[in-house]
Coordinates of C-alpha atoms and ligand atoms in Angstrom, one line a residue:
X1 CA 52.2 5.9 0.5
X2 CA 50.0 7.4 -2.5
X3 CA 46.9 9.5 -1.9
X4 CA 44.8 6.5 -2.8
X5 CA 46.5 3.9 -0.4
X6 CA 45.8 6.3 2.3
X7 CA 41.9 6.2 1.1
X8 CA 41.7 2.8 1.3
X9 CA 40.7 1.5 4.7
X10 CA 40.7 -1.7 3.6
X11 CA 44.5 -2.1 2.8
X12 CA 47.2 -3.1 5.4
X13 CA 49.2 -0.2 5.8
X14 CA 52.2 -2.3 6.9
X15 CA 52.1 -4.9 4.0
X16 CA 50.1 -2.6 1.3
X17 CA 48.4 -5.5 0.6
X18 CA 44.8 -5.3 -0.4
X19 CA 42.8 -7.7 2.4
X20 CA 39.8 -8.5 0.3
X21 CA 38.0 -7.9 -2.6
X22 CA 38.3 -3.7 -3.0
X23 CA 40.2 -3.1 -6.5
X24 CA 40.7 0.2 -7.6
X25 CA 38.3 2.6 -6.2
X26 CA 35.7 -0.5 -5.8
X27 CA 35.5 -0.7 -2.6
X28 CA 34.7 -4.0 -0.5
X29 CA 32.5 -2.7 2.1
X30 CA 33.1 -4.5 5.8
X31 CA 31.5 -4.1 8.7
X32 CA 31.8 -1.3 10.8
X33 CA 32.8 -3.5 13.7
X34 CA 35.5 -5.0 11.0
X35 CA 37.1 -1.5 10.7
X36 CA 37.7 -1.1 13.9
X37 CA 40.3 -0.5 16.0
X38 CA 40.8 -1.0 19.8
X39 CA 43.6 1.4 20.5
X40 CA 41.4 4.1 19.0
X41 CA 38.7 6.1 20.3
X42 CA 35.2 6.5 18.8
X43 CA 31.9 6.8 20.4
X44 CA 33.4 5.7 23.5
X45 CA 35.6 8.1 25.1
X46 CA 38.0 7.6 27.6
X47 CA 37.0 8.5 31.0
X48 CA 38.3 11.9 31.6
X49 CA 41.0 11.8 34.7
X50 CA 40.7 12.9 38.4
X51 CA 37.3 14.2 37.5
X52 CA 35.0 13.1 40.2
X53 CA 31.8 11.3 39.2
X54 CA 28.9 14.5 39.2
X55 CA 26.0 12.8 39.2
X56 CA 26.5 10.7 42.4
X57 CA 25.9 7.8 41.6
X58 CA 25.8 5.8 38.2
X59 CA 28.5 5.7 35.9
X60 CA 28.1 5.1 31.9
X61 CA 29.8 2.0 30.2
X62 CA 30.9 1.3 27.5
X63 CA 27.3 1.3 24.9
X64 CA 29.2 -1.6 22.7
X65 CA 29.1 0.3 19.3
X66 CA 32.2 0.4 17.3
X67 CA 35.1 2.6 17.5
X68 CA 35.2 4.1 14.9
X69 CA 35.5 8.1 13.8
X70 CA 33.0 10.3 12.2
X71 CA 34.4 10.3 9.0
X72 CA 34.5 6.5 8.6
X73 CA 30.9 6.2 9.6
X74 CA 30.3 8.1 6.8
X75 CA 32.1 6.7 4.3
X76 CA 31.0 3.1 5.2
X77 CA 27.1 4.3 4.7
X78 CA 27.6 6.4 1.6
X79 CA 29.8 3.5 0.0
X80 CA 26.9 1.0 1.0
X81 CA 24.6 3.1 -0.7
X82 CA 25.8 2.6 -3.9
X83 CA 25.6 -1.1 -4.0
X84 CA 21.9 -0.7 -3.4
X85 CA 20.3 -1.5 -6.9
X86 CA 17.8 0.6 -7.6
X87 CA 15.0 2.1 -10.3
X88 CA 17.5 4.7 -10.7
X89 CA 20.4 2.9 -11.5
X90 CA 19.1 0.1 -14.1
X91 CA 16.0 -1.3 -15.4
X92 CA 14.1 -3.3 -12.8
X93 CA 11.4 -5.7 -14.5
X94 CA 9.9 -7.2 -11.3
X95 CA 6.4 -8.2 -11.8
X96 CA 3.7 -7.4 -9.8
X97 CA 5.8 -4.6 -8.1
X98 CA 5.6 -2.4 -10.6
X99 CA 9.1 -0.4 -10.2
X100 CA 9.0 2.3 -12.3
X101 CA 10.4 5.6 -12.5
X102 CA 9.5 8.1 -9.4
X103 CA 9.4 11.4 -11.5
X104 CA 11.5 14.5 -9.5
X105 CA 8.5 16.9 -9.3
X106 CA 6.8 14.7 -7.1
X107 CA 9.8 15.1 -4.6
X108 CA 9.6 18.5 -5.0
X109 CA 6.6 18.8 -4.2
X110 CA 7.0 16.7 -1.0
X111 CA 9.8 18.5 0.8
X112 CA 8.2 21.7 0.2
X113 CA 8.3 23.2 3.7
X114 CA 4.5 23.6 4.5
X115 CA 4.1 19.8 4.0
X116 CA 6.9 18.1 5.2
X117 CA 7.5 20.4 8.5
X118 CA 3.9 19.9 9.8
X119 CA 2.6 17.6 12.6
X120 CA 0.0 15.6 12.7
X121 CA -1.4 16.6 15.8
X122 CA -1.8 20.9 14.4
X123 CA -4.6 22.4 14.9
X124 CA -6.2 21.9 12.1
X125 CA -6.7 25.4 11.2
X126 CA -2.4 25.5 10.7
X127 CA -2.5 23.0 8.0
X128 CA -5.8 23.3 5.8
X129 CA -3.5 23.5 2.5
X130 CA -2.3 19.9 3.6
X131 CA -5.8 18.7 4.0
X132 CA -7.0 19.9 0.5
X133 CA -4.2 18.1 -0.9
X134 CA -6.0 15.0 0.8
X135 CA -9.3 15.7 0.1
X136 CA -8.6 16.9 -3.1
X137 CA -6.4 13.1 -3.7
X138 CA -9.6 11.5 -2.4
X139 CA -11.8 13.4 -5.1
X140 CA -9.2 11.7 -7.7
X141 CA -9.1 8.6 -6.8
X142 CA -12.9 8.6 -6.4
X143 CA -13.3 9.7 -10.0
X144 CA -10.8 7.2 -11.2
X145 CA -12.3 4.5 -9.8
X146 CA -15.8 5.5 -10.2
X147 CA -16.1 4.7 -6.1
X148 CA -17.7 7.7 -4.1
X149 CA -15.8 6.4 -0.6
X150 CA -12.5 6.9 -0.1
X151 CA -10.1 6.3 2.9
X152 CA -6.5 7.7 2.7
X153 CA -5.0 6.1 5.4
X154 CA -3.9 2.5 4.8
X155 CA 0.4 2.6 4.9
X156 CA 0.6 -0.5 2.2
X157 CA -1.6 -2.4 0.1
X158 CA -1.5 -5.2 2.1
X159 CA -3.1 -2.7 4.9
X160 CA -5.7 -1.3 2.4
X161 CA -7.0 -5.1 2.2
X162 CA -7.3 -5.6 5.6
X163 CA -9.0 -2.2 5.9
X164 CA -11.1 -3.4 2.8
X165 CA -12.2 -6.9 4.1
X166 CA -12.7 -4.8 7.7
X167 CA -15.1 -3.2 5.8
X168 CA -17.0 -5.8 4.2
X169 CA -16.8 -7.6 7.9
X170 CA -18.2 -4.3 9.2
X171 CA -20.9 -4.1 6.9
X172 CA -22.1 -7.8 7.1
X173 CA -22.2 -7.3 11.0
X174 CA -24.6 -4.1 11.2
X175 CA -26.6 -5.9 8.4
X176 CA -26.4 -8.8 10.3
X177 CA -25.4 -11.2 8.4
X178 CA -23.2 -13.6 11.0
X179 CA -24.2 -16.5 8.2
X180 CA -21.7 -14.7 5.9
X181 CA -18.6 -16.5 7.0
X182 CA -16.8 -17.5 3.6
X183 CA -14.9 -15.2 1.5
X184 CA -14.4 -16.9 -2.2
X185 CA -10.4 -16.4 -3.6
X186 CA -9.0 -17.2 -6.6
X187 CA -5.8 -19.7 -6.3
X188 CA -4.0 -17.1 -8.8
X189 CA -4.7 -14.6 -6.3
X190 CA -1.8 -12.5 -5.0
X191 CA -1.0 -14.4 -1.4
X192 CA -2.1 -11.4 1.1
X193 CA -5.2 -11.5 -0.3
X194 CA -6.6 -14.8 1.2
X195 CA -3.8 -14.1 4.6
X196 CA -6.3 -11.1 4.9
X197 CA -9.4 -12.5 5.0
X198 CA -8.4 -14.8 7.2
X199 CA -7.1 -12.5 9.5
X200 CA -10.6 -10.9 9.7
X201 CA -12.0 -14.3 10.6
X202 CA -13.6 -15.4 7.3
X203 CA -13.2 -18.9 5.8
X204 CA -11.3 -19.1 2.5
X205 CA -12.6 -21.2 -0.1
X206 CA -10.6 -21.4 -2.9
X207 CA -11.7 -21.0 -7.1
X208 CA -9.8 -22.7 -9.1
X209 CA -8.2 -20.7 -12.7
X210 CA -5.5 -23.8 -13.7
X211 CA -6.2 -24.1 -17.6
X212 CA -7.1 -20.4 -19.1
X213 CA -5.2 -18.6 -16.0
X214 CA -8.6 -16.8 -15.6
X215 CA -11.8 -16.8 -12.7
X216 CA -14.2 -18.8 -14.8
X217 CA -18.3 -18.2 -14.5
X218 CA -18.1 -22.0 -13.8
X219 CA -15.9 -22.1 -11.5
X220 CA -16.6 -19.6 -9.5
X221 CA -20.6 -20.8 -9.6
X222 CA -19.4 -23.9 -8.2
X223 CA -17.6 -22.1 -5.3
X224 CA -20.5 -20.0 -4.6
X225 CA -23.0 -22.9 -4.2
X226 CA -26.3 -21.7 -2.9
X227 CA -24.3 -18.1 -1.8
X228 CA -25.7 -18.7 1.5
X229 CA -22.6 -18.5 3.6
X230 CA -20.4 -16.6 0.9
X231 CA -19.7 -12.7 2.3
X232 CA -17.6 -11.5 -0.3
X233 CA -14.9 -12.8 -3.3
X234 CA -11.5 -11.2 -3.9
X235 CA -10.1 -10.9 -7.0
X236 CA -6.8 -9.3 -8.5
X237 CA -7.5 -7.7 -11.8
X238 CA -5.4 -7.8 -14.2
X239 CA -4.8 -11.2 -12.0
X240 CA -1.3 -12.4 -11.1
X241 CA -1.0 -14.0 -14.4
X242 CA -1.2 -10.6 -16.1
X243 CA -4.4 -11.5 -17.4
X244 CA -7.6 -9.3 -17.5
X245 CA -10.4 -10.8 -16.0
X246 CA -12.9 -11.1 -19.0
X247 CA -15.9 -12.8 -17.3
X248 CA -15.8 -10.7 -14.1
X249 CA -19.1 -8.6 -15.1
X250 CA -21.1 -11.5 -15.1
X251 CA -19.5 -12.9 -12.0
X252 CA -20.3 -10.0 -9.5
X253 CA -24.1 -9.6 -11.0
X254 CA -23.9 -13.6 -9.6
X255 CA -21.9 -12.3 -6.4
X256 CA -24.4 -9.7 -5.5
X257 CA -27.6 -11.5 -6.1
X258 CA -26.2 -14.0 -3.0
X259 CA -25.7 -10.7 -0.9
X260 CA -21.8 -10.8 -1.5
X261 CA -19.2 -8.4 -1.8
X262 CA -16.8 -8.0 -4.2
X263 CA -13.3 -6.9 -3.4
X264 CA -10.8 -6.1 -5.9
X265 CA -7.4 -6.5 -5.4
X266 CA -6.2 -3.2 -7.7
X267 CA -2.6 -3.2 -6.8
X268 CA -1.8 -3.4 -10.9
X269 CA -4.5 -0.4 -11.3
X270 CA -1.4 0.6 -13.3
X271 CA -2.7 -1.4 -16.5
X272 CA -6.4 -0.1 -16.2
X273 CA -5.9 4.0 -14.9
X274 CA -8.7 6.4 -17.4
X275 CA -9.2 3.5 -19.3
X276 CA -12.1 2.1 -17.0
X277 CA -13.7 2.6 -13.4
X278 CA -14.0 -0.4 -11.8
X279 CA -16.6 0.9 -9.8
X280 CA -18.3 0.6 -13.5
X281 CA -18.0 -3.3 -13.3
X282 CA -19.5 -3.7 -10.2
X283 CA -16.7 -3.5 -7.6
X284 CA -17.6 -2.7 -3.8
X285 CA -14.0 -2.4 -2.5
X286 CA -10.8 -1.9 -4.3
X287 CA -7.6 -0.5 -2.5
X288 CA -5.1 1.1 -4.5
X289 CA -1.1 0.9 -4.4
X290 CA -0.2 4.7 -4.8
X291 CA 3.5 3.5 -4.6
X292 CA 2.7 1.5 -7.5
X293 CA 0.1 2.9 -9.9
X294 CA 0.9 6.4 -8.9
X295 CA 4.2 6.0 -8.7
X296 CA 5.3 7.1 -4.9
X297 CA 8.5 5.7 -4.0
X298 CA 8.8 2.4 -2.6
X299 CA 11.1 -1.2 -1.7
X300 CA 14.5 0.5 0.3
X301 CA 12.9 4.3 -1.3
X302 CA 9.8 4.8 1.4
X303 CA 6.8 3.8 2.8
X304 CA 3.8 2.5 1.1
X305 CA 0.3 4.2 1.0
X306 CA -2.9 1.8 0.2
X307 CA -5.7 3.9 -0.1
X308 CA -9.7 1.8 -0.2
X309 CA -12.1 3.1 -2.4
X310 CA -15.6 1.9 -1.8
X311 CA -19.6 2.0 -3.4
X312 CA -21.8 4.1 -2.1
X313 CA -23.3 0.8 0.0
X314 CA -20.5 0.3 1.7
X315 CA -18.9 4.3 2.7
X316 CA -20.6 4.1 6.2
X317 CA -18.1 1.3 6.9
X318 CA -15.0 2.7 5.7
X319 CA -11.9 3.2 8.4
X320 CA -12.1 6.8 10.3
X321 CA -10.9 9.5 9.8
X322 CA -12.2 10.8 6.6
X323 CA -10.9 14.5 5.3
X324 CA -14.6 16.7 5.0
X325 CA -14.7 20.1 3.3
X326 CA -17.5 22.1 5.0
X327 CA -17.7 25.8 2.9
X328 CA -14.1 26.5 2.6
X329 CA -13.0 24.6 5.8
X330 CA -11.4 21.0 5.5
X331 CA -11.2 18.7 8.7
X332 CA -11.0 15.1 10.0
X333 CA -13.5 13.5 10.7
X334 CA -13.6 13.1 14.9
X335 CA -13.3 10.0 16.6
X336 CA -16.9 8.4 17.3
X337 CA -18.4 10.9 14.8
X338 CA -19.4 7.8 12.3
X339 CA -20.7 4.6 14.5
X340 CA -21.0 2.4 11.8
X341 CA -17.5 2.6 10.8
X342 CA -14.9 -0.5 11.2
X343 CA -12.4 1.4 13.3
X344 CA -9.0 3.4 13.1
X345 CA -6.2 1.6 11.6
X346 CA -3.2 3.6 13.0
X347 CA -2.3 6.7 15.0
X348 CA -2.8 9.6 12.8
X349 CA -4.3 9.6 9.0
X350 CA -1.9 8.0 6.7
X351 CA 1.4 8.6 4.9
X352 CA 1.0 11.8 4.3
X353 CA 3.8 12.2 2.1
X354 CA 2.8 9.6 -0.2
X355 CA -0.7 11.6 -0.6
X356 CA 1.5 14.4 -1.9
X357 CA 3.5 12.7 -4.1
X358 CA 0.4 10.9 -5.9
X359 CA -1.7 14.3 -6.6
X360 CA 1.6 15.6 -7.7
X361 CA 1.5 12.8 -10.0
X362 CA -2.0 12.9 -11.0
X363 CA -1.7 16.9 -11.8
X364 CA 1.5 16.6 -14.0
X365 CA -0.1 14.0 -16.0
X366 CA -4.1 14.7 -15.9
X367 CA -6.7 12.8 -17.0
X368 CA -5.2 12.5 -20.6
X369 CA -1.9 11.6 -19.4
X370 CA -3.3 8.7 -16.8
X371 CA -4.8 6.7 -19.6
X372 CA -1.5 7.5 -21.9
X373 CA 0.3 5.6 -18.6
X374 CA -1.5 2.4 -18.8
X375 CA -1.6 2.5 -22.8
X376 CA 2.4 2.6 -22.4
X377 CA 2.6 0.3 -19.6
X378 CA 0.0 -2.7 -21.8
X379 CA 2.2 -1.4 -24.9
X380 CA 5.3 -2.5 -23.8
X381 CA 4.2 -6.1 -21.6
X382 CA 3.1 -7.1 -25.0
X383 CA 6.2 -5.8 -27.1
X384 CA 7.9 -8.2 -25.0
X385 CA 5.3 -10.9 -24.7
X386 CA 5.9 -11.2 -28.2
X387 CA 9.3 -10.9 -29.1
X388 CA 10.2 -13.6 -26.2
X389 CA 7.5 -16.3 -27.4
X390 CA 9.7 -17.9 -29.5
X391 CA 12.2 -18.4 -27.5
X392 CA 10.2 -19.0 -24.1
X393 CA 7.2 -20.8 -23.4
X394 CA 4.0 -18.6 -22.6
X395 CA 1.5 -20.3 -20.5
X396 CA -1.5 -18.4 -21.2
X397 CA -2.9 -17.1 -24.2
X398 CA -2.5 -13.3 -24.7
X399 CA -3.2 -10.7 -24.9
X400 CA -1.6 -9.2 -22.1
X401 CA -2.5 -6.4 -19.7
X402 CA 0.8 -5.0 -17.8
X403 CA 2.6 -8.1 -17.3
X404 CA 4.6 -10.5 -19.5
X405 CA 4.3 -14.1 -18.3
X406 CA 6.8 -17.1 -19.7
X407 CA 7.7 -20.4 -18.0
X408 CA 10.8 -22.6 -17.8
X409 CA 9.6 -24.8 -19.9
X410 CA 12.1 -25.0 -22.9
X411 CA 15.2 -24.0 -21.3
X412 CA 14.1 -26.8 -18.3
X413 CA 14.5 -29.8 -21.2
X414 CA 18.2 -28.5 -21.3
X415 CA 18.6 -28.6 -17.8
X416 CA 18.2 -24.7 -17.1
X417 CA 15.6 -23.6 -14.5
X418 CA 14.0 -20.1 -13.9
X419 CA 16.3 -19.1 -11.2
X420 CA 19.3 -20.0 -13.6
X421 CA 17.6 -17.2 -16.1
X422 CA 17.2 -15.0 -13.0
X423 CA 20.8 -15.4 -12.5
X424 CA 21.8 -15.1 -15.7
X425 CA 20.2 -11.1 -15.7
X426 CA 22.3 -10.1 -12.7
X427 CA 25.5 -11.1 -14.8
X428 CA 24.1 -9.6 -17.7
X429 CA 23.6 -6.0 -15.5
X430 CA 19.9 -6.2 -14.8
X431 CA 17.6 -7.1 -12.0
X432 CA 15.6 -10.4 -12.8
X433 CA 11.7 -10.2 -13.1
X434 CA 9.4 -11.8 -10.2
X435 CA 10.3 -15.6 -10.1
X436 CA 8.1 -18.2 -9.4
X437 CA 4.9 -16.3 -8.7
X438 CA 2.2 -16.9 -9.5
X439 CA 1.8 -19.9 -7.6
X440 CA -0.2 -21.9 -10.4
X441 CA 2.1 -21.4 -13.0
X442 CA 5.3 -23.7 -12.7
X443 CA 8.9 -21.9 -13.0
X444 CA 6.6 -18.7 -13.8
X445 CA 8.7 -15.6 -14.9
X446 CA 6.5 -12.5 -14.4
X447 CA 7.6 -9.3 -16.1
X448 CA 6.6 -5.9 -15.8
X449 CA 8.9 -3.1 -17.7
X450 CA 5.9 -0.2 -17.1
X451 CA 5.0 2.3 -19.2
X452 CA 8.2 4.6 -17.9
X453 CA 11.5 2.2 -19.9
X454 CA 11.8 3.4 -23.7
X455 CA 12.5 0.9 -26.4
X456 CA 16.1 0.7 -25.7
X457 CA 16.0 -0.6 -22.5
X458 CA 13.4 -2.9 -23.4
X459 CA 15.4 -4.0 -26.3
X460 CA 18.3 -4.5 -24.5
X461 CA 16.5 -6.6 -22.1
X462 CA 14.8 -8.9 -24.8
X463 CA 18.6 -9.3 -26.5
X464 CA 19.7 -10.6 -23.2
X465 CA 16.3 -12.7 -22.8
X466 CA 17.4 -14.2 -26.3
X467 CA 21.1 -14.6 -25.5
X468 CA 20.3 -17.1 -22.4
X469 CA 17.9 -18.9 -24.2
X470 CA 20.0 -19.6 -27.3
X471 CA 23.1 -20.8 -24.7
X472 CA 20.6 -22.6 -22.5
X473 CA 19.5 -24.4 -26.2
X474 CA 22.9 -24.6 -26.8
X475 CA 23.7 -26.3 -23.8
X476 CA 25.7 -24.1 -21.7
X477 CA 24.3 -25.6 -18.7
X478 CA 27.5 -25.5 -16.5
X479 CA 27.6 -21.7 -17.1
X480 CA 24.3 -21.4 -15.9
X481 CA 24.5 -22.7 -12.7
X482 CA 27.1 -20.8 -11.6
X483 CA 25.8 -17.4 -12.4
X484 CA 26.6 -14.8 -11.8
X485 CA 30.0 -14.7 -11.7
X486 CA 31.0 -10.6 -12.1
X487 CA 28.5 -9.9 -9.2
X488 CA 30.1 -8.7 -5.9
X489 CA 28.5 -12.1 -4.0
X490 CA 28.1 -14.7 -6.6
X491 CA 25.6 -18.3 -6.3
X492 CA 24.4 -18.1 -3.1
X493 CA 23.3 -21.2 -1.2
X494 CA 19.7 -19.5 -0.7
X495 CA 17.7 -22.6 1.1
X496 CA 21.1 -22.4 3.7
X497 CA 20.5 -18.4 4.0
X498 CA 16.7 -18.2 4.4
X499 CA 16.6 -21.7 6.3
X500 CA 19.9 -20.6 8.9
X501 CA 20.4 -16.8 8.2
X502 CA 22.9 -15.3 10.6
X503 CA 21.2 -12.0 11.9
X504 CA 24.3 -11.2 14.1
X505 CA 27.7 -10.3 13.9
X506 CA 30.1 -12.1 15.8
X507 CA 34.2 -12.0 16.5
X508 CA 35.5 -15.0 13.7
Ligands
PLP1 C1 2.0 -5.4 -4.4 C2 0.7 -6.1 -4.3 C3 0.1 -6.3 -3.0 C4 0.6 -5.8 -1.7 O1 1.0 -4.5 -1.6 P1 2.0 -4.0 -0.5 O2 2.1 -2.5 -0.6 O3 3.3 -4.7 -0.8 O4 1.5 -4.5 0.8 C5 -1.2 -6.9 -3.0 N1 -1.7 -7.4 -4.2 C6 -1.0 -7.3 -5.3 C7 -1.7 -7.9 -6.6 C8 0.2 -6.7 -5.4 O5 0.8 -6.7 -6.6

């Protein structure tokens, strides 16, 4: 038996055949339970003999985990970490998600001992340096966004909305303004946007964008109607369509005449960073994706960290607790200590790691270097907005913000759809853009490369973009359909898996 036979778990010792797919040191990863084997201990040990039971009474079974030894526990996880496809190992265009690269100083920065070693419950004397860094990340993001009121501790940006439209509910309360039960939501709009405000109880009524992709003064006045009921409008900008929102100046002066709020969605802050402060344009609320814009690690990497910035109007209502410096001191704000606020949204004050990681990121780049991000980041949407128009149908005219957005259109008159294309990447070596979102745009392809991919990668990705169109023209459709065929798990039969998915193993 060779060195590399005795490696490979996965090959009958008795036969030396090879039981699945492993070739070579590509390794078919089973299940732990798979590997297993009865006559051999693992977790469960043997009860020891003529040893008499010492606690008295209860003995332990068997806890049902696999037998298997240390060192093939290891193996099994380190192997399935390498399957995981990841900003680090390819280019990763999906839209709306902004996956770009995490850069290693921000790590750094996190594991440094005196943050990532603390507790949240220290007296707070113990960990002032770790409250600067927040306080200090709330003066940034203050500045950027040209909004004085700022609450660190939404874990996601789906969290910073509901801590947003909390405190546009809060607001309307103390004001009270119970005849403010409608929030207004584009139909572009990114789906936990209108899932929030109806979670805080409002009424959604919906702006239509169909023909120019954008919230037009129009539309949105016929949504509005008298204003009367209307307590707010939320609106992603860039929108989902990758489009910035030309008419919105005009739109909140309407919005804040009826006594409304205006919320923006700024998860794609990305495209806009020390170019313009929203707060400028007349936003109340905005959260902020720090895993996104700012570039914190996110997806399988870590947790998310939403951050709300506010207007002056609205900062008695923000979530507690707040960092305050007083002299040279920094603490939280207590509990009670603001009663007009809308409440605590989680145990302690936010992922604090996340914080670090964003000033870390805001430092290396400063206020030169933030705008240079979303230059790069519009730069290349539009490189590829406009090497791909030929070849695939663009829905809306450009130009773009952060986002390239192409339809099916053309390659659907040959009989190849957007999840074909999507397929097509993975066999080509890359991970497909966002498919089918936005909503209002049929077969939509959504792509983001960010400002962190050079022009090879980018290039690389348009050749491929080109290659499946000219075989879809072509007529390749057979092809198509069964992509991809070099992946590990080729065409899955998706409606089966998300309609039936099997979230157990069990004996075959
Ligand atoms: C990503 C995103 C969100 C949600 O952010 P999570 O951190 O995933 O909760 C909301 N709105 C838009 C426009 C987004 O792109």
């Amino acid at each position: 038996m060779t060195n590399a036979a005795a490696l490979n778990d996965n090959m009958d010792i008795d036969t030396m055949e090879i039981q699945d797919d492993t070739r070579g040191l590509h390794y078919d990863e089973n299940l732990l339970y798979e590997k297993e084997r009865c006559d051999r201990p693992g977790v469960d040990l043997p009860p020891p003999e003529g040893t008499p039971l010492r606690t008295g009474f209860e003995a332990r079974g068997d806890i049902g985990l696999s037998q298997v030894s240390e060192p093939q526990v290891v193996r099994h996880f380190v192997r399935l970490s390498t399957k995981n496809y990841s900003i680090d190992s390819g280019f990763f265009p999906l839209g709306s998600c902004t996956m770009k690269h995490n850069p290693r100083i921000n790590e750094k920065n996190a594991r440094i001992a005196g943050f990532a070693h603390i507790h949240p419950m220290q007296p707070e004397s113990t960990v002032q340096g770790a409250l600067a860094v927040m306080h200090d990340l709330q003066g940034w993001l203050a500045e950027l966004t040209g909004l004085p009121g700022v609450c660190l501790t939404p874990a996601a940006g789906a969290h910073g909305e509901l801590a947003g439209v909390m405190t546009i509910a809060r607001a309307h309360e103390l004001q009270g303004n119970t005849h403010k039960k409608v929030m207004l939501v584009p139909d572009s709009a990114h789906g936990t946007n209108p899932a929030t405000a109806a979670m805080c109880g409002f009424d959604i009524r919906v702006i239509p964008t169909k023909e120019t992709g954008r919230v037009t003064v129009e539309a949105f006045k016929e949504a509005l109607g008298d204003g009367n009921d209307v307590a707010g409008m939320m609106v992603t900008n860039p929108n989902t369509c990758g489009l910035f929102e030309t008419d919105i100046a005009e739109i909140v002066d309407l919005l804040h005449d009826a006594g409304g709020y205006f919320y923006c969605d700024g998860a794609n802050f990305n495209a806009l960073v020390g170019k313009i402060r929203p707060g400028d344009f007349g936003v109340d609320v905005m959260h902020l994706n720090l895993h996104k814009t700012f570039s914190t690690p996110h997806g399988g990497g870590g947790p998310g960290s939403g951050p709300i910035c506010v207007a002056e109007s609205l900062r008695p209502y923000i979530p507690s607790p707040l960092v305050l410096k007083e002299g040279d001191t920094y603490r939280l704000e207590r509990d009670g200590e603001r009663e007009t606020q809308c409440g605590r949204l989680k145990g302690f004050q936010g992922q604090f790691g996340m914080h670090v990681r964003a000033l870390s990121y805001m430092l290396s780049h400063g206020a030169d270097g933030l705008k240079q991000v979303s230059e790069d980041a519009v730069l290349n949407a539009n490189y590829i907005q406009a090497s791909l128009k030929d070849d695939f149908h663009a829905p809306f005219e450009g130009p773009m913000m952060h986002e390239a957005l192409f339809t099916e259109k053309y390659q659907k008159e040959h009989g190849v759809t957007t999840l074909d294309i999507a397929k097509g990447l993975i066999e080509y070596g890359m991970h497909p853009m966002t498919v089918y979102f936005p909503l209002v745009v049929n077969g939509a392809m959504l792509i983001e490369p960010t400002e962190t991919e050079g022009k090879d990668a980018i290039d690389r990705f348009i050749d491929v973009m080109k290659k499946l169109a000219a075989d879809a023209r072509n007529g390749d459709v057979e092809k198509f359909h069964n992509y991809p065929q070099s992946a590990p798990t080729k065409r899955l039969d998706e409606v089966t898996a998300a309609r039936q998915p099997k979230l157990r193993w069990s004996e075959a």
